[in-house]
Each structure stands twice: as C-alpha cells, then as structure tokens.
Amino acid sequence: MSQALLVWHHGFSEHYG
C-alpha cells in the first residue's frame, strides 16, 4: 500500500468514519 493511499484513507475516515 502506498503512503499516499494511507493519507487518503486517513482523510476519508476523518470525514466518513
């Protein structure tokens, strides 16, 4: 998994988690 995707997932979780 790329670090960019980890950052994206973190942002997604902040808004939708």
CSV table of C-alpha atoms in Angstrom, one decimal:
chain,number,residue,atom,x,y,z
A,1,MET,CA,0.0,0.0,0.0
A,2,SER,CA,1.4,3.4,-1.0
A,3,GLN,CA,1.8,6.1,1.6
A,4,ALA,CA,-0.4,8.4,-0.5
A,5,LEU,CA,-3.2,5.9,-0.2
A,6,LEU,CA,-2.7,5.8,3.6
A,7,VAL,CA,-3.1,9.6,3.7
A,8,TRP,CA,-6.2,9.4,1.5
A,9,HIS,CA,-7.7,6.7,3.7
A,10,HIS,CA,-7.0,8.8,6.8
A,11,GLY,CA,-8.8,11.8,5.3
A,12,PHE,CA,-11.7,9.6,4.3
A,13,SER,CA,-12.0,8.2,7.8
A,14,GLU,CA,-12.0,11.7,9.3
A,15,HIS,CA,-15.0,12.7,7.1
A,16,TYR,CA,-16.9,9.4,6.8
A,17,GLY,CA,-15.8,7.4,9.9
